[in-house]
Amino acid sequence: MKKALITGINGQDGAYLANLLLKKNYKIYGLIRRGSTNRLYRLEYLNIKDRINFIYGELNEFQNLQNEILRIKPDLIFNLAAQSFVKYSFDNPTYTYEINCVSVLNILECLRRNKLFKIKFYTAGTSEMFGNISGKKKLKIDEKTPMQPCSPYGNSKVAAHNLTSIYRESYGLFACSGILFNHESPLRGEEFVTKKIVKNLVEQKYSKKTILYLGNLDSKRDWGHAEDYVEAMYLMLKSKKPFNYVISTGKTYSVREFFTKVAVKLGFEPIFKKKGKLEVCIDKKTNRIIMKTSKKYFRENELSYLKGNSIMAKKKIGWKPKFNIDTLIDDMISYELKNQNVQK
Ligand code: NAP
Ligand code: F7E
């Protein structure tokens, strides 16, 4: 039986990836850090918690990580654990850098020092590494686009990405840094904008009448579904040659467009009034304010436009997304409706 080790297994991607690999008959080991509350709800939701072999540890604890890798001898390692919230990285840059970069270096060093050249390694790169490079000209980003991160998070991921390429080229490790654009799902963390919008608007529709507070409504993202994106991670490690592929849908929508789509699907009639940090959205049917902007959610530096080009991944590893923006939103709404016990 093939074995896979996943760090960050209780995060959004970790849970979907574990589910995918179990279906492919892998034995799964998952690294999680100790906590005082239940953070395994995603694995419980997918009904796979009891099929995971958990390893408790911190990502930056080199000795422990090395012992576990030597004990398990996995065929594949997926490093998904990270401080993944961009806004938080402006307030906690040192922590973000250590977790997101030093941890990758630790795994690469462990593979190199112990001559574990058969283990295939994936680490989670991101579109945030490009910063605003394509913003003005509205270009599609591909594997050759230069990286100019505009957040401490993006910078930490560039460092990890470059180290991965350096170890691949210098020591012949099978190591890839997947350049994944935003991907969402019902299991997305609640601080991210898509989940925040869907959860709040479903609540406003069916239970609590609490206004939704958002930041910049005009930034644009290339949003895909996490289930499609974990498939890409797997395909990257199954391919013959390691390569850092861009994974994206090739379509981009503003936060305002995403919000409007969700609101309309739920039967609201959204009308936007005022501008910038004073903007509000009113439901024309009820004349009630359903959204207000708040200074709190604007960023120190905004990445305002993202659109990817995944032709290379399509050609070389046969990856193609199954979801589009509407089926993604439908999936997210239907999960929230079930949570609210609403019959559709
Ligand atoms: P997520 O839901 O935030 O999950 C992050 C995981 O990392 C959680 O399991 C978290 O565990 C774990 N973690 C954080 N700090 C840790 C530490 N010090 N030691 C051990 N584990 C730690 O993120 P995601 O959306 O699944 O994303 C997965 C990876 O892809 C991340 O590296 C992210 O940066 C990257 N990425 C995500 C996207 C996206 O749109 N989702 C796009 C590009 C790249 P706790 O529960 O203990 O916090
Ligand atoms: O923000 C704007 C915000 O936090 C998206 C991570 O998975 O994808 C994710 O990073 C946009 C930004 O995701 C709110 O300013 C407006 O322009 O959902 P987000 P992100 O920062 O793009 C990349 C690829 C990753 O790698 C990261 O790990 O939405 N926005 N109002 C808001 N964002 C949030 N969170 N909350 C708001 O109220």
Coordinates of C-alpha atoms and ligand atoms in Angstrom, one line a residue:
M1 CA 0.0 0.0 0.0
K2 CA 1.3 3.4 -0.9
K3 CA 1.7 6.0 1.8
A4 CA 1.2 9.7 1.8
L5 CA 2.1 12.2 4.6
I6 CA 0.0 15.4 4.6
T7 CA 0.9 18.4 6.8
G8 CA -2.1 20.7 7.5
I9 CA -4.4 17.7 7.1
N10 CA -7.2 19.4 9.1
G11 CA -7.2 22.5 6.8
Q12 CA -9.5 22.9 3.8
D13 CA -7.1 21.4 1.2
G14 CA -5.7 18.8 3.6
A15 CA -9.1 17.4 4.2
Y16 CA -10.1 17.2 0.5
L17 CA -6.7 15.8 -0.5
A18 CA -6.9 13.1 2.2
N19 CA -10.3 12.2 0.9
L20 CA -9.0 11.9 -2.7
L21 CA -6.0 9.8 -1.7
L22 CA -8.0 7.5 0.4
K23 CA -10.2 6.8 -2.7
K24 CA -6.9 6.0 -4.5
N25 CA -6.1 3.5 -1.8
Y26 CA -3.3 5.4 0.0
K27 CA -2.5 5.0 3.6
I28 CA -2.7 8.5 5.0
Y29 CA -0.6 10.1 7.7
G30 CA -1.6 13.6 8.8
L31 CA 0.5 16.0 10.8
I32 CA -1.5 18.3 13.1
R33 CA -0.5 20.5 16.0
R34 CA -1.9 20.0 19.5
G35 CA -4.8 22.2 20.3
S36 CA -7.4 22.5 23.1
T37 CA -10.5 22.5 20.8
N38 CA -11.8 20.2 18.1
R39 CA -10.3 21.2 14.9
L40 CA -11.0 18.0 13.0
Y41 CA -14.5 19.0 11.8
R42 CA -13.6 18.9 8.1
L43 CA -12.3 15.4 8.4
E44 CA -15.5 14.5 10.3
Y45 CA -17.7 16.1 7.7
L46 CA -16.0 14.1 5.0
N47 CA -16.4 11.0 7.2
I48 CA -12.7 10.1 7.0
K49 CA -11.3 11.1 10.5
D50 CA -11.0 7.5 11.7
R51 CA -9.0 6.5 8.6
I52 CA -6.2 9.0 9.2
N53 CA -3.0 8.1 11.2
F54 CA -2.4 11.3 13.1
I55 CA 1.0 12.6 14.0
Y56 CA 1.1 15.4 16.5
G57 CA 3.7 18.0 16.0
E58 CA 4.8 21.5 15.1
L59 CA 5.8 22.2 11.6
N60 CA 9.1 23.9 12.6
E61 CA 10.3 21.1 14.9
F62 CA 12.9 19.6 12.6
Q63 CA 13.9 16.6 14.7
N64 CA 10.4 15.4 15.2
L65 CA 9.5 15.9 11.6
Q66 CA 12.7 14.0 10.5
N67 CA 12.0 11.1 12.9
E68 CA 8.4 10.8 11.5
I69 CA 9.5 10.9 7.9
L70 CA 12.2 8.3 8.6
R71 CA 9.7 6.1 10.5
I72 CA 6.8 6.3 7.9
K73 CA 8.9 6.5 4.7
P74 CA 6.0 7.9 2.7
D75 CA 5.9 7.8 -1.1
L76 CA 4.5 11.2 -1.2
I77 CA 4.7 14.3 1.1
F78 CA 2.2 17.1 0.7
N79 CA 3.2 20.2 2.7
L80 CA -0.1 22.1 3.1
A81 CA 0.3 23.5 6.6
A82 CA 0.8 27.3 6.7
Q83 CA -0.2 30.5 8.2
S84 CA -2.5 31.1 5.2
F85 CA -4.4 34.3 6.0
V86 CA -2.9 37.2 4.0
K87 CA -4.3 40.0 6.3
Y88 CA -2.9 38.3 9.4
S89 CA 0.6 38.2 7.8
F90 CA 0.8 42.0 7.9
D91 CA 0.5 41.9 11.7
N92 CA 2.5 38.7 12.3
P93 CA 5.2 38.7 9.5
T94 CA 7.9 36.9 11.5
Y95 CA 5.7 34.0 12.5
T96 CA 4.3 33.8 9.0
Y97 CA 7.8 33.6 7.5
E98 CA 9.0 31.0 9.9
I99 CA 6.0 28.7 9.5
N100 CA 5.7 29.1 5.7
C101 CA 9.3 29.1 4.7
V102 CA 11.5 27.5 7.4
S103 CA 9.2 24.5 7.5
V104 CA 9.7 23.9 3.8
L105 CA 13.4 24.2 4.2
N106 CA 13.3 21.6 7.1
I107 CA 11.5 19.0 4.9
L108 CA 13.8 19.6 2.0
E109 CA 16.9 19.3 4.3
C110 CA 15.5 16.1 5.8
L111 CA 15.1 14.6 2.3
R112 CA 18.5 15.7 1.2
R113 CA 20.5 14.7 4.4
N114 CA 18.9 11.3 4.5
K115 CA 19.1 10.7 0.8
L116 CA 15.4 10.2 0.5
F117 CA 15.3 10.8 -3.3
K118 CA 12.4 8.4 -3.9
I119 CA 10.0 10.5 -1.8
K120 CA 8.1 12.9 -4.0
F121 CA 7.5 16.3 -2.3
Y122 CA 4.8 18.9 -3.0
T123 CA 4.6 22.3 -1.2
A124 CA 1.8 24.8 -1.5
G125 CA 2.8 27.9 -3.5
T126 CA 0.3 30.6 -4.3
S127 CA -0.8 33.3 -6.8
E128 CA -0.1 35.7 -3.9
M129 CA 3.6 35.3 -4.9
F130 CA 3.0 37.5 -8.0
G131 CA 1.7 40.6 -6.2
N132 CA 0.3 43.2 -8.6
I133 CA 2.5 42.3 -11.5
S134 CA -0.4 41.7 -13.9
G135 CA -2.8 44.3 -12.5
K136 CA -2.4 47.2 -14.8
K137 CA -2.3 45.3 -18.0
K138 CA -4.8 42.7 -16.8
L139 CA -2.5 39.9 -18.1
K140 CA -3.0 36.2 -17.3
I141 CA -0.3 34.9 -15.0
D142 CA 1.6 31.8 -16.0
E143 CA 4.7 29.9 -14.9
K144 CA 7.1 32.5 -16.5
T145 CA 5.5 35.6 -14.9
P146 CA 7.9 37.4 -12.6
M147 CA 7.1 37.4 -8.9
Q148 CA 6.7 40.6 -6.9
P149 CA 4.8 39.8 -3.7
C150 CA 3.0 42.6 -1.9
S151 CA 2.3 40.9 1.4
P152 CA 4.5 39.2 4.0
Y153 CA 2.5 36.0 3.3
G154 CA 3.3 36.2 -0.4
N155 CA 7.0 36.9 0.3
S156 CA 7.2 33.9 2.7
K157 CA 5.8 31.7 -0.1
V158 CA 8.2 33.1 -2.7
A159 CA 11.1 32.1 -0.4
A160 CA 9.7 28.6 0.0
H161 CA 9.0 28.3 -3.7
N162 CA 12.5 29.3 -4.7
L163 CA 14.0 26.9 -2.1
T164 CA 12.0 24.1 -3.6
S165 CA 13.3 24.8 -7.1
I166 CA 16.9 25.2 -5.8
Y167 CA 16.7 21.8 -4.0
R168 CA 15.2 20.2 -7.1
E169 CA 17.9 21.6 -9.4
S170 CA 20.9 21.2 -7.0
Y171 CA 20.2 17.8 -5.5
G172 CA 17.8 16.1 -8.0
L173 CA 14.9 15.9 -5.5
F174 CA 11.4 15.4 -6.9
A175 CA 10.1 18.6 -5.4
C176 CA 7.3 20.8 -6.7
S177 CA 5.8 24.1 -5.6
G178 CA 2.2 24.2 -7.0
I179 CA 1.2 27.8 -7.9
L180 CA -2.4 27.6 -6.9
F181 CA -4.8 30.5 -7.3
N182 CA -7.6 31.1 -4.8
H183 CA -9.7 28.0 -4.2
E184 CA -12.8 27.8 -2.1
S185 CA -15.3 25.3 -0.9
P186 CA -17.9 24.7 1.8
L187 CA -14.9 23.8 4.0
R188 CA -13.1 27.1 3.5
G189 CA -12.0 28.9 6.7
E190 CA -14.5 31.4 7.9
E191 CA -12.2 34.5 7.7
F192 CA -11.8 34.2 3.9
V193 CA -14.1 36.4 1.9
T194 CA -16.1 33.8 -0.1
K195 CA -17.1 31.8 3.0
K196 CA -17.8 34.9 5.0
I197 CA -20.2 36.2 2.3
V198 CA -22.0 32.9 1.7
K199 CA -22.4 32.1 5.4
N200 CA -23.6 35.6 6.4
L201 CA -26.1 36.0 3.5
V202 CA -27.6 32.6 4.2
E203 CA -27.9 33.6 7.9
Q204 CA -29.5 36.9 7.0
K205 CA -31.9 35.2 4.7
Y206 CA -33.1 32.5 7.1
S207 CA -32.1 33.4 10.7
K208 CA -30.0 36.1 12.2
K209 CA -30.4 39.6 10.6
T210 CA -26.8 40.6 11.1
I211 CA -25.2 43.0 8.6
L212 CA -22.2 41.7 6.7
Y213 CA -19.1 43.9 7.0
L214 CA -16.5 43.7 4.1
G215 CA -13.4 45.5 3.0
N216 CA -12.3 46.1 -0.6
L217 CA -15.2 45.1 -3.0
D218 CA -13.2 45.9 -6.1
S219 CA -10.3 43.5 -5.9
K220 CA -10.6 40.6 -8.3
R221 CA -9.8 37.0 -7.8
D222 CA -9.6 33.8 -10.0
W223 CA -11.7 31.6 -7.8
G224 CA -11.8 27.8 -8.2
H225 CA -13.1 24.9 -6.1
A226 CA -10.7 23.1 -3.7
E227 CA -11.8 19.7 -4.8
D228 CA -10.4 20.4 -8.3
Y229 CA -7.2 21.9 -6.9
V230 CA -6.2 19.0 -4.7
E231 CA -6.6 16.8 -7.8
A232 CA -3.9 19.0 -9.4
M233 CA -1.6 18.5 -6.4
Y234 CA -1.9 14.8 -6.9
L235 CA -1.3 14.9 -10.6
M236 CA 1.8 17.0 -10.1
L237 CA 3.4 14.3 -8.0
K238 CA 2.2 11.5 -10.3
S239 CA 3.8 13.1 -13.3
K240 CA 7.2 11.9 -14.5
K241 CA 9.0 15.2 -14.1
P242 CA 8.7 17.7 -11.2
F243 CA 7.5 21.2 -12.3
N244 CA 5.9 24.2 -10.6
Y245 CA 2.5 24.4 -12.4
V246 CA 0.1 27.3 -12.3
I247 CA -3.4 26.1 -11.3
S248 CA -6.3 28.5 -12.0
T249 CA -9.6 28.7 -13.8
G250 CA -8.6 31.6 -16.2
K251 CA -11.7 33.7 -15.1
T252 CA -11.7 36.6 -12.7
Y253 CA -14.5 38.2 -10.6
S254 CA -14.5 41.1 -8.2
V255 CA -15.5 40.6 -4.5
R256 CA -18.6 42.8 -5.5
E257 CA -19.5 40.4 -8.3
F258 CA -19.1 37.3 -6.0
F259 CA -21.3 39.0 -3.4
T260 CA -23.9 39.9 -5.9
K261 CA -24.1 36.4 -7.4
V262 CA -24.6 34.9 -3.9
A263 CA -27.2 37.6 -2.9
V264 CA -29.2 37.1 -6.1
K265 CA -29.1 33.3 -5.8
L266 CA -30.6 33.7 -2.3
G267 CA -33.4 36.0 -3.6
F268 CA -32.0 39.4 -2.5
E269 CA -32.2 42.4 -4.9
P270 CA -28.8 44.1 -4.1
I271 CA -28.4 47.8 -4.8
F272 CA -25.0 49.4 -4.0
K273 CA -25.0 53.0 -2.6
K274 CA -22.1 55.4 -1.8
K275 CA -18.5 54.7 -2.5
G276 CA -15.2 53.2 -1.0
K277 CA -15.1 52.9 2.7
L278 CA -18.7 54.2 3.1
E279 CA -20.3 51.9 0.6
V280 CA -23.4 50.0 1.6
C281 CA -25.7 47.4 -0.1
I282 CA -29.4 47.5 0.3
D283 CA -31.9 44.8 -0.4
K284 CA -34.4 46.5 -2.7
K285 CA -37.2 44.1 -1.7
T286 CA -37.0 44.8 2.0
N287 CA -35.2 48.2 2.0
R288 CA -32.8 46.7 4.6
I289 CA -29.0 47.2 4.6
I290 CA -27.4 43.8 4.1
M291 CA -23.7 44.9 3.7
K292 CA -21.5 47.7 4.8
T293 CA -17.9 48.3 4.2
S294 CA -15.6 48.6 7.2
K295 CA -12.1 50.0 7.5
K296 CA -11.2 47.0 9.6
Y297 CA -11.2 44.7 6.5
F298 CA -9.2 46.8 4.1
R299 CA -5.5 45.7 3.8
E300 CA -2.3 47.6 4.3
N301 CA -1.4 46.7 0.7
E302 CA -4.0 45.2 -1.7
L303 CA -3.4 42.7 -4.4
S304 CA -6.1 44.0 -6.7
Y305 CA -6.2 41.7 -9.7
L306 CA -5.5 38.0 -10.3
K307 CA -6.2 35.8 -13.3
G308 CA -4.2 32.7 -14.2
N309 CA -3.3 30.7 -17.3
S310 CA -3.1 26.9 -16.7
I311 CA -2.5 25.8 -20.2
M312 CA 0.7 24.1 -19.2
A313 CA -1.0 22.0 -16.5
K314 CA -3.7 21.1 -19.0
K315 CA -1.1 20.0 -21.6
K316 CA 1.4 18.3 -19.3
I317 CA -0.6 16.7 -16.5
G318 CA -4.1 16.7 -18.0
W319 CA -5.6 18.9 -15.3
K320 CA -8.9 20.7 -16.0
P321 CA -11.3 22.1 -13.4
K322 CA -14.9 20.6 -13.2
F323 CA -16.4 23.5 -11.2
N324 CA -17.1 27.1 -12.4
I325 CA -17.9 30.1 -10.3
D326 CA -21.7 29.3 -10.3
T327 CA -21.3 25.6 -9.3
L328 CA -18.8 26.6 -6.7
I329 CA -21.2 29.1 -5.1
D330 CA -24.1 26.6 -5.4
D331 CA -22.0 24.1 -3.5
M332 CA -21.1 26.6 -0.8
I333 CA -24.7 27.8 -0.4
S334 CA -26.1 24.3 -0.2
Y335 CA -23.7 23.4 2.7
E336 CA -24.8 26.5 4.6
L337 CA -28.5 25.8 4.0
K338 CA -28.0 22.3 5.4
N339 CA -26.2 23.8 8.4
Q340 CA -29.2 26.1 9.0
N341 CA -31.6 23.2 8.5
V342 CA -33.3 25.0 5.6
Q343 CA -35.3 22.8 3.1
K344 CA -34.8 24.1 -0.4
Ligands
NAP1 P1 -6.0 26.4 5.8 O1 -7.4 25.9 5.7 O2 -5.8 27.7 6.5 O3 -5.2 25.2 6.5 C1 -3.9 25.5 7.0 C2 -3.4 24.3 7.8 O4 -2.1 24.5 8.3 C3 -4.3 23.9 9.0 O5 -4.4 22.6 9.1 C4 -3.5 24.4 10.2 O6 -3.7 23.8 11.4 C5 -2.1 24.1 9.7 N1 -1.0 24.8 10.4 C6 -0.9 26.2 10.5 N2 0.2 26.4 11.3 C7 0.7 25.3 11.7 C8 1.8 24.9 12.5 N3 2.6 25.8 13.1 N4 2.1 23.6 12.7 C9 1.3 22.6 12.1 N5 0.3 22.9 11.3 C10 0.0 24.2 11.1 O7 -5.4 26.5 4.4 P2 -5.8 25.9 3.0 O8 -6.8 26.8 2.3 O9 -6.2 24.4 3.2 O10 -4.5 26.0 2.2 C11 -3.5 24.9 2.2 C12 -2.2 25.4 1.7 O11 -2.3 26.0 0.4 C13 -1.6 26.6 2.6 O12 -0.2 26.4 2.6 C14 -2.0 27.8 1.9 O13 -1.1 28.9 2.2 C15 -1.9 27.4 0.4 N6 -2.7 28.0 -0.5 C16 -4.1 28.1 -0.3 C17 -4.9 28.7 -1.3 C18 -6.3 28.8 -1.2 O14 -7.0 29.5 -1.9 N7 -6.9 28.0 -0.3 C19 -4.3 29.2 -2.5 C20 -2.9 29.0 -2.7 C21 -2.1 28.5 -1.7 P3 -4.6 24.5 12.6 O15 -6.0 24.0 12.4 O16 -3.9 24.0 13.8 O17 -4.4 26.0 12.4
F7E2 O1 -9.4 37.8 0.2 C1 -11.0 41.1 -0.2 C2 -9.5 41.0 0.2 O2 -8.8 36.7 2.4 C3 -9.8 37.9 -1.1 C4 -5.6 32.6 0.8 O3 -6.1 31.3 0.6 O4 -5.9 33.1 -1.5 C5 -6.3 33.5 -0.3 O5 -5.8 34.8 0.0 C6 -10.0 39.4 -1.5 C7 -8.9 40.3 -1.0 O6 -8.2 35.6 0.2 C8 -12.9 41.1 2.8 O7 -9.0 42.3 0.4 C9 -12.9 42.2 0.9 O8 -8.7 41.2 -2.0 O9 -10.5 35.6 0.8 P1 -9.3 36.4 1.0 P2 -6.7 36.1 -0.3 O10 -6.1 37.2 0.5 O11 -6.8 36.3 -1.8 C10 -4.5 33.1 -1.8 C11 -4.2 32.5 -3.2 C12 -3.7 32.3 -0.7 O12 -2.7 31.7 -1.0 C13 -4.1 32.6 0.7 O13 -3.6 31.5 1.5 O14 -11.2 39.8 -0.8 N1 -11.9 41.3 0.9 N2 -13.5 42.2 2.1 C14 -11.9 40.6 2.0 N3 -11.2 39.5 2.4 C15 -11.5 39.0 3.7 N4 -10.8 37.9 4.1 N5 -12.4 39.5 4.4 C16 -13.2 40.6 4.1 O15 -14.1 41.0 4.8

